[in-house]
mmCIF file of C-alpha atoms and ligand atoms in Angstrom:
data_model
loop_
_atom_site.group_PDB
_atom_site.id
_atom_site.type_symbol
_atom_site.label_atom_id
_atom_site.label_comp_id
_atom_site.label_asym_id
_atom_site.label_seq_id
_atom_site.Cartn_x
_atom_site.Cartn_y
_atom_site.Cartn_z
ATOM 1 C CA UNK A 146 0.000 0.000 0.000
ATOM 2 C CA UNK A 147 1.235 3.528 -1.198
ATOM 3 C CA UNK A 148 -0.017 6.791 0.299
ATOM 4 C CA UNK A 149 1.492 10.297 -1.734
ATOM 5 C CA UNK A 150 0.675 13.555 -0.289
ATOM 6 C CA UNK A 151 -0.894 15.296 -2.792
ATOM 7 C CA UNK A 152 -1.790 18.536 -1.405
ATOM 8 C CA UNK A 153 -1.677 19.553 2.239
ATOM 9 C CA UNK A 154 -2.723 22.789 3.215
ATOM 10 C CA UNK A 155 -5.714 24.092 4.724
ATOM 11 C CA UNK A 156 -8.170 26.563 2.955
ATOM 12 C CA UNK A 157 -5.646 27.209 0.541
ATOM 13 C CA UNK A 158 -2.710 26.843 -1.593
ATOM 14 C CA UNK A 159 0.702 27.867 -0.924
ATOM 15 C CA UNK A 160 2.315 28.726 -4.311
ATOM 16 C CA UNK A 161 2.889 25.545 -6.931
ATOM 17 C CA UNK A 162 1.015 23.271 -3.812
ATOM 18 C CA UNK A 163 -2.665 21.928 -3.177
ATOM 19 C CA UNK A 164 -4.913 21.847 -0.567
ATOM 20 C CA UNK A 165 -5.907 18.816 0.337
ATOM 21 C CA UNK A 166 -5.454 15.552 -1.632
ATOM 22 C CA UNK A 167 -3.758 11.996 -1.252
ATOM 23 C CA UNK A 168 -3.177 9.808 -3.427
ATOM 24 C CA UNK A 169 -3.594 5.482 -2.503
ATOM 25 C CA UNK A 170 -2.269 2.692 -4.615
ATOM 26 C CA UNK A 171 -2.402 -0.882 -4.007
ATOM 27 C CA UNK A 172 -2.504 -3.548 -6.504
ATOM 28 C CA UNK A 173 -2.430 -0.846 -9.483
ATOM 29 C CA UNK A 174 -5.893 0.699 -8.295
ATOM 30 C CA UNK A 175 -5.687 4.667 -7.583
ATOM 31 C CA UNK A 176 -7.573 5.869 -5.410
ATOM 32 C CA UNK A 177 -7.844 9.505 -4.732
ATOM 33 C CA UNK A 178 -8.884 10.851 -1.228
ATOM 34 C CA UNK A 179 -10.562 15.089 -1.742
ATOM 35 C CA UNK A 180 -9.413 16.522 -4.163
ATOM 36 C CA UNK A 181 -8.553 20.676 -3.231
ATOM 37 C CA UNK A 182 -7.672 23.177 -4.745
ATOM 38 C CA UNK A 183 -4.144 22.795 -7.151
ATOM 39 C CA UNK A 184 -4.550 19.077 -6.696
ATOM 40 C CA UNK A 185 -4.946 18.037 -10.511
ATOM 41 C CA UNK A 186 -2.165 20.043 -11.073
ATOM 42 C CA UNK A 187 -0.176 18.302 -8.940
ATOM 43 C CA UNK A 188 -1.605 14.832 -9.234
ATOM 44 C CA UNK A 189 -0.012 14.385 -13.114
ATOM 45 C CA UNK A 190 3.270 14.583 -10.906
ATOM 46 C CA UNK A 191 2.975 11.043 -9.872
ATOM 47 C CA UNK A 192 0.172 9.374 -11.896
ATOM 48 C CA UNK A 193 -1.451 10.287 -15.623
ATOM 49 C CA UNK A 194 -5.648 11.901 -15.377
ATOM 50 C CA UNK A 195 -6.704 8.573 -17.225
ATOM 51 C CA UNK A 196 -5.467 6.339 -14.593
ATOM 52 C CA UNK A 197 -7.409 7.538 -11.518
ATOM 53 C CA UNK A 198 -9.860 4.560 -10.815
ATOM 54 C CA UNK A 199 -11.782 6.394 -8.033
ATOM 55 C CA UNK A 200 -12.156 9.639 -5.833
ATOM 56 C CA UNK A 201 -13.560 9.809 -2.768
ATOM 57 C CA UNK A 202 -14.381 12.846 -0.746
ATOM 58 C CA UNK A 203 -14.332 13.402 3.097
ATOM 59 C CA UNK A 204 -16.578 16.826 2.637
ATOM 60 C CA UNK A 205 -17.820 19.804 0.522
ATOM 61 C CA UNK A 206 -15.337 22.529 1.517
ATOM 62 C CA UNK A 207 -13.632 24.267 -1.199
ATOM 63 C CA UNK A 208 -10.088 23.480 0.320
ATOM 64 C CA UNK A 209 -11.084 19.317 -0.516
ATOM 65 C CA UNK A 210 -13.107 19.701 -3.793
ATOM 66 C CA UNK A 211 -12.120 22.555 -5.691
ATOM 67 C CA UNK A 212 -10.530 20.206 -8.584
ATOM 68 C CA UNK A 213 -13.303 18.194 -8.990
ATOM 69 C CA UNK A 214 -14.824 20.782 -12.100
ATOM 70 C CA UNK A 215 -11.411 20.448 -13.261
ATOM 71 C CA UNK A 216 -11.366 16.996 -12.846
ATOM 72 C CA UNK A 217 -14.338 16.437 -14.884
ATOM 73 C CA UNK A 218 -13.202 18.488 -18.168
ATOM 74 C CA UNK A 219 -9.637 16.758 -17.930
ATOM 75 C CA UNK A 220 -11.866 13.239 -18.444
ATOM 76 C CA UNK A 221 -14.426 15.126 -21.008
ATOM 77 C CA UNK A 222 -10.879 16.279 -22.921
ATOM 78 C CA UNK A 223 -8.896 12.976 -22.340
ATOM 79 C CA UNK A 224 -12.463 11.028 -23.662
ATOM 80 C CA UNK A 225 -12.524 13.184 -26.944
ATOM 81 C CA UNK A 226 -8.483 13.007 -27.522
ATOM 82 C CA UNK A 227 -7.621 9.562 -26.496
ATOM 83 C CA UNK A 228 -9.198 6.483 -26.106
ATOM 84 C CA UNK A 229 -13.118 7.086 -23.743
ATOM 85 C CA UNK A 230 -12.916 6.463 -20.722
ATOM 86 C CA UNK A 231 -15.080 5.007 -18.246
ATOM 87 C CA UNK A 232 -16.962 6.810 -15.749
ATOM 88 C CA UNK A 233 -14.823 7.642 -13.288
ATOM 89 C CA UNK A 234 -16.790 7.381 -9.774
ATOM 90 C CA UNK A 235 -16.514 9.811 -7.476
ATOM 91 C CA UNK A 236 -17.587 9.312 -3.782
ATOM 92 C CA UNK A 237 -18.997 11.678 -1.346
ATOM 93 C CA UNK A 238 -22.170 11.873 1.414
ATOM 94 C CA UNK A 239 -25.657 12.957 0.321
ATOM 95 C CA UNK A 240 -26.306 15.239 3.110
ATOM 96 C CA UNK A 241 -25.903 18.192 1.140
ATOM 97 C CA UNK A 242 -28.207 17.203 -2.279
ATOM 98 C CA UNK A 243 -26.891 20.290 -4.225
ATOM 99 C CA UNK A 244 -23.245 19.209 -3.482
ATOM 100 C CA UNK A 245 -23.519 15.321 -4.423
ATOM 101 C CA UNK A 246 -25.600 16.458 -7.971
ATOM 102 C CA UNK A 247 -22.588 18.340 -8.628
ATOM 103 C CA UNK A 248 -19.879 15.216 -8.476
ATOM 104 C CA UNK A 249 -22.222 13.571 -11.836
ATOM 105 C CA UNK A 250 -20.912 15.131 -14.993
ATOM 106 C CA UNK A 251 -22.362 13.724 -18.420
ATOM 107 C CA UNK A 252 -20.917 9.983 -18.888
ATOM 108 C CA UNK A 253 -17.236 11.507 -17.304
ATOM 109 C CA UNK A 254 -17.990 11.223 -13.485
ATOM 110 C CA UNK A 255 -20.318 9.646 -11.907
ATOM 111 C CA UNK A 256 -21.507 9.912 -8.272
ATOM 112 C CA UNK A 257 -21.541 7.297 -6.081
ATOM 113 C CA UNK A 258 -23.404 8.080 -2.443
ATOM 114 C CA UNK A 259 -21.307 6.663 0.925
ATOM 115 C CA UNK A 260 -23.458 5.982 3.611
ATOM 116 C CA UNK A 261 -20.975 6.719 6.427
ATOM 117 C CA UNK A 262 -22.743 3.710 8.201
ATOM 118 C CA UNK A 263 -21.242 1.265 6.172
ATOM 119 C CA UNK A 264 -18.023 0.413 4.827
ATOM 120 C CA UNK A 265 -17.238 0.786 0.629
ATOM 121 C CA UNK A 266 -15.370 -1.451 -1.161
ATOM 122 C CA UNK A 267 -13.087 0.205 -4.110
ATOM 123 C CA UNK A 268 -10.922 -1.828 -5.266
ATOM 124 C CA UNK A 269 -8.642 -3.108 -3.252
ATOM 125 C CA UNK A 270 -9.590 -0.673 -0.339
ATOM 126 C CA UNK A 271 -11.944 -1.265 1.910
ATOM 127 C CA UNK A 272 -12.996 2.429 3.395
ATOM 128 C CA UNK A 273 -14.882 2.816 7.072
ATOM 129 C CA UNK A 274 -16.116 6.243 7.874
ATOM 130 C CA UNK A 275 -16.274 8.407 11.255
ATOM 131 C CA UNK A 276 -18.353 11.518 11.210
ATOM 132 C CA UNK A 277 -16.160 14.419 12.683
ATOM 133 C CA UNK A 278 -16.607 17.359 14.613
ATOM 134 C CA UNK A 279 -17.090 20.000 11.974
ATOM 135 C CA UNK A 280 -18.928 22.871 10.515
ATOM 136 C CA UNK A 281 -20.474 20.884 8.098
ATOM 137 C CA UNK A 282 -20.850 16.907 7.662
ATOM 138 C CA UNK A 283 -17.628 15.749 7.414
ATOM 139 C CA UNK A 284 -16.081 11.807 7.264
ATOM 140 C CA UNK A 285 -12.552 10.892 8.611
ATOM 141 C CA UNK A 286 -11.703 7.420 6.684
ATOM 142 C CA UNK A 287 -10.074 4.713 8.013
ATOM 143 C CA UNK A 288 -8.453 2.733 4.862
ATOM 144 C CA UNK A 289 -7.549 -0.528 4.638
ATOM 145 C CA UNK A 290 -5.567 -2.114 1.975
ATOM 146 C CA UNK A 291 -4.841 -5.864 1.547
ATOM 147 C CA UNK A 292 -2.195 -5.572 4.752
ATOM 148 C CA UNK A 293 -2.318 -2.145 5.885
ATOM 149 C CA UNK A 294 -4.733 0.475 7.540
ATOM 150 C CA UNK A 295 -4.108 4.506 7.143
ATOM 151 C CA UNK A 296 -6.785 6.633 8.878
ATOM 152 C CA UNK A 297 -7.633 10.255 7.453
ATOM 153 C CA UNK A 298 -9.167 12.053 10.149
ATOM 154 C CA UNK A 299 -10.159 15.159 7.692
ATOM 155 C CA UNK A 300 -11.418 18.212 9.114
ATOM 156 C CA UNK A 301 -12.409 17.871 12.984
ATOM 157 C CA UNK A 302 -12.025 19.173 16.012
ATOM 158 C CA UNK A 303 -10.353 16.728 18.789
ATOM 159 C CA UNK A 304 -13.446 13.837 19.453
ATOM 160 C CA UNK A 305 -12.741 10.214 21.926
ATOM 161 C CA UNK A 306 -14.233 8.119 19.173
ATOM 162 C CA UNK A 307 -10.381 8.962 16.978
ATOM 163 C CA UNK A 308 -9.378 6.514 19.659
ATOM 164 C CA UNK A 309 -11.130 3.739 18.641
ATOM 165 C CA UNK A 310 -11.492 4.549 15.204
ATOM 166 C CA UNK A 311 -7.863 4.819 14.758
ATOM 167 C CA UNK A 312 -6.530 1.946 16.660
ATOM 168 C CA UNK A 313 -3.220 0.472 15.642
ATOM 169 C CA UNK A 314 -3.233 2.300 12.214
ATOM 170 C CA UNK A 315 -0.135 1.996 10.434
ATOM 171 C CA UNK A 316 -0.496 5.573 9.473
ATOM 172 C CA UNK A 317 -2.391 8.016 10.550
ATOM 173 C CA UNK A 318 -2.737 11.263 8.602
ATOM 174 C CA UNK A 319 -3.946 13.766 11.430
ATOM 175 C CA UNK A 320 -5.399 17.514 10.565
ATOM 176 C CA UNK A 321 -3.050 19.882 12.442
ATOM 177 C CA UNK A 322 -4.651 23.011 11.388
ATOM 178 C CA UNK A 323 -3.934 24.931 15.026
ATOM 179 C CA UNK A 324 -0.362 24.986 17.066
ATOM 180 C CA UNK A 325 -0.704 24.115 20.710
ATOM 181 C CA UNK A 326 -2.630 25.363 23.392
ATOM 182 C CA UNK A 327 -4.962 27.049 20.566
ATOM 183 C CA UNK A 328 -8.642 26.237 20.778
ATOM 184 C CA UNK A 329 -9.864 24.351 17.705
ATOM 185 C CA UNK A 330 -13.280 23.125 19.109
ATOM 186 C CA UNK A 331 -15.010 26.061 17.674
ATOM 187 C CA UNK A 332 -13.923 25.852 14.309
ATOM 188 C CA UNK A 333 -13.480 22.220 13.993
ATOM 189 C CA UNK A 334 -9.867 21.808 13.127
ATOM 190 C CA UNK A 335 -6.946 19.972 15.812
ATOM 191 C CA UNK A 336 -3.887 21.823 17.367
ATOM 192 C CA UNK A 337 -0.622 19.489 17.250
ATOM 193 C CA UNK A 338 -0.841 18.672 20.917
ATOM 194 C CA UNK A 339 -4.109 16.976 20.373
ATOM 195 C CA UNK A 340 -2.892 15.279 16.905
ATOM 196 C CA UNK A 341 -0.224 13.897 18.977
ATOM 197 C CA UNK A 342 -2.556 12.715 21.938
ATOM 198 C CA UNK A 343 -4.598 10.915 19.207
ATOM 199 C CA UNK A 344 -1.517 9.196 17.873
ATOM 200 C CA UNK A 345 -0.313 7.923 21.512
ATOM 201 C CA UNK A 346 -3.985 7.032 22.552
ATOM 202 C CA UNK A 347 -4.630 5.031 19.137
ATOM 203 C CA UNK A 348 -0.854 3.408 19.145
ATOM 204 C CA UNK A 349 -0.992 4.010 15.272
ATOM 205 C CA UNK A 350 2.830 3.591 13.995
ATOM 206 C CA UNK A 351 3.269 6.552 12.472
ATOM 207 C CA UNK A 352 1.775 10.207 12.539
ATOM 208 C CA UNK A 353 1.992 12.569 9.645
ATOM 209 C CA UNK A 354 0.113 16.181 10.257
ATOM 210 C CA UNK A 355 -1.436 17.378 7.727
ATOM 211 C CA UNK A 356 -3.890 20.161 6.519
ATOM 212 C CA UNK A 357 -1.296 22.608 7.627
ATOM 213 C CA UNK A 358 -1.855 26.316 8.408
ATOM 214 C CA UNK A 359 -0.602 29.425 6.933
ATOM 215 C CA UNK A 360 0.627 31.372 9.897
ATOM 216 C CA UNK A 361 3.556 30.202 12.072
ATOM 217 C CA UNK A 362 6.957 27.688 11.759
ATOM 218 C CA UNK A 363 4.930 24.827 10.769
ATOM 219 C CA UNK A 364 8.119 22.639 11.868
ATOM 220 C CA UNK A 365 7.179 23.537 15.568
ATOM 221 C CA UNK A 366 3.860 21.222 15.090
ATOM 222 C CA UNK A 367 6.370 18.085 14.947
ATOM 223 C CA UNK A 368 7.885 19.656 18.378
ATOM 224 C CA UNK A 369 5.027 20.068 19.615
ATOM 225 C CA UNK A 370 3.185 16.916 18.642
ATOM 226 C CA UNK A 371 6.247 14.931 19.758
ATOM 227 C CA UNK A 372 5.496 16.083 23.383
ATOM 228 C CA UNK A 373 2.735 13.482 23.857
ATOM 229 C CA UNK A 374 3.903 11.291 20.987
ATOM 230 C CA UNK A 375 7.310 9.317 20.718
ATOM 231 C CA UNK A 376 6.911 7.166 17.263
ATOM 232 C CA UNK A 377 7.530 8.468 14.125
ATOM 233 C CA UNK A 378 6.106 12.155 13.267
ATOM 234 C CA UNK A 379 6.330 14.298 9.851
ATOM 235 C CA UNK A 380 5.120 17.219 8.504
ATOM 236 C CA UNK A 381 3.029 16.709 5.515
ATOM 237 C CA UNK A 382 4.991 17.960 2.481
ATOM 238 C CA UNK A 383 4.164 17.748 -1.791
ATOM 239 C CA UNK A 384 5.074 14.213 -3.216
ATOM 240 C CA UNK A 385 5.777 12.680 0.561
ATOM 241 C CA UNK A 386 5.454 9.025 0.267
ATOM 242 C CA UNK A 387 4.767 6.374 2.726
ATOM 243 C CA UNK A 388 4.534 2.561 1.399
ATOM 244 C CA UNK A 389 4.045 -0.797 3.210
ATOM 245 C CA UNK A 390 3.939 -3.790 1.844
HETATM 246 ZN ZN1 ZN B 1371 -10.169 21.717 5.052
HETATM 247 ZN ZN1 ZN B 1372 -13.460 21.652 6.151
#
């Protein structure tokens, strides 16, 4: 199982990066979790438009599905210039009607409703989903491939049931959107202290924080973090790659 960092940022890009995207491969299936703002962009870095099997999306904020119209000419031109294409299926919630209509385009993209109740199969991923503590309805992932599990808490505020749902990941790609002793209940995002308390309480095996914010040393969230965490911590960054077989 292969996890790239797409994109990483919260709300928006920094310049030549995305917001929030990552990219899973197992078995040649590629799956793409949100897709934000300056992700297509970056995605041809590591993988060609025509080869993307699936997306699936946590939530409906601009920072994690600002591609998608993008997304959906790049098949529409690919389909006319090269050989068609199936429809590429893109998952996401129904609790916002206007928002799910949105991810069907023509015969290019086709939406696919989660119910966050129940697991999806996609190939060779099995995904599980969490609702988080958010502005709007929003799904953390926990994603298992044929030997490994990654959980994607998305955007949330620090919730107990991360515990649980997180348990002995072999990854876990945290939201870090606030530095310590900030107060992200509010606004639904997680400082690094918590990010770090979710990693110890959920022994996961390694902690990479993500959805990073624009003010600050960013490298003082690993600090931080690393106060309440002692396995392995990094800082999100373009084209980061973890794989396990
Ligand atoms: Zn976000
Ligand atoms: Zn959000």
């Amino acid at each position: 199982m292969k996890v790239t960092v797409v994109g990483y940022w919260g709300g928006f890009p920094k310049v030549k990066e995305a917001t929030s995207g990552y990219l899973f491969q197992e078995d040649g299936y590629n799956l793409l979790v949100d897709c934000g703002s300056g992700v297509l962009s970056q995605l041809q870095s590591y993988i060609e438009i025509e080869q993307i099997d699936a997306v699936i999306l946590s939530h409906y904020h601009h920072d994690h599905i600002a591609d998608i119209g993008p997304l959906q000419f790049a098949r529409l031109v690919k389909s006319h210039t090269g050989e068609s294409l199936p429809a590429l299926p893109i998952y996401g919630h129904r609790f916002n009607e206007e928002e799910f209509q949105r991810l069907t385009y023509k015969d290019y993209t086709q939406g696919e409703e989660y119910n966050p109740a129940l697991p999806i199969q996609t190939g060779p991923f099995k995904v599980t989903f969490l609702q988080t503590k958010h502005p709007v309805p929003c799904y953390a992932m926990a994603i298992e491939g044929n030997n490994r599990k990654v959980v994607y808490t998305a955007d949330s505020a620090y919730q107990k049931s991360f515990i649980s749902f997180s348990h002995g990941a072999d990854l876990l790609l945290c939201e870090c959107n606030l530095y310590k002793g900030m107060d992200g209940a509010k606004i639904g995002h997680m400082t690094s202290a918590e990010a770090g308390k979710l990693a110890s309480e959920s022994q996961v095996r390694k902690l990479i924080l993500t959805h990073l914010p624009h003010f600050g040393e960013t490298r003082q969230l690993v600090t931080e973090a690393r106060e309440y965490y002692n396995g392995d911590i990094e800082l999100a960054s373009s084209g980061l790659i973890w794989e396990k077989d």
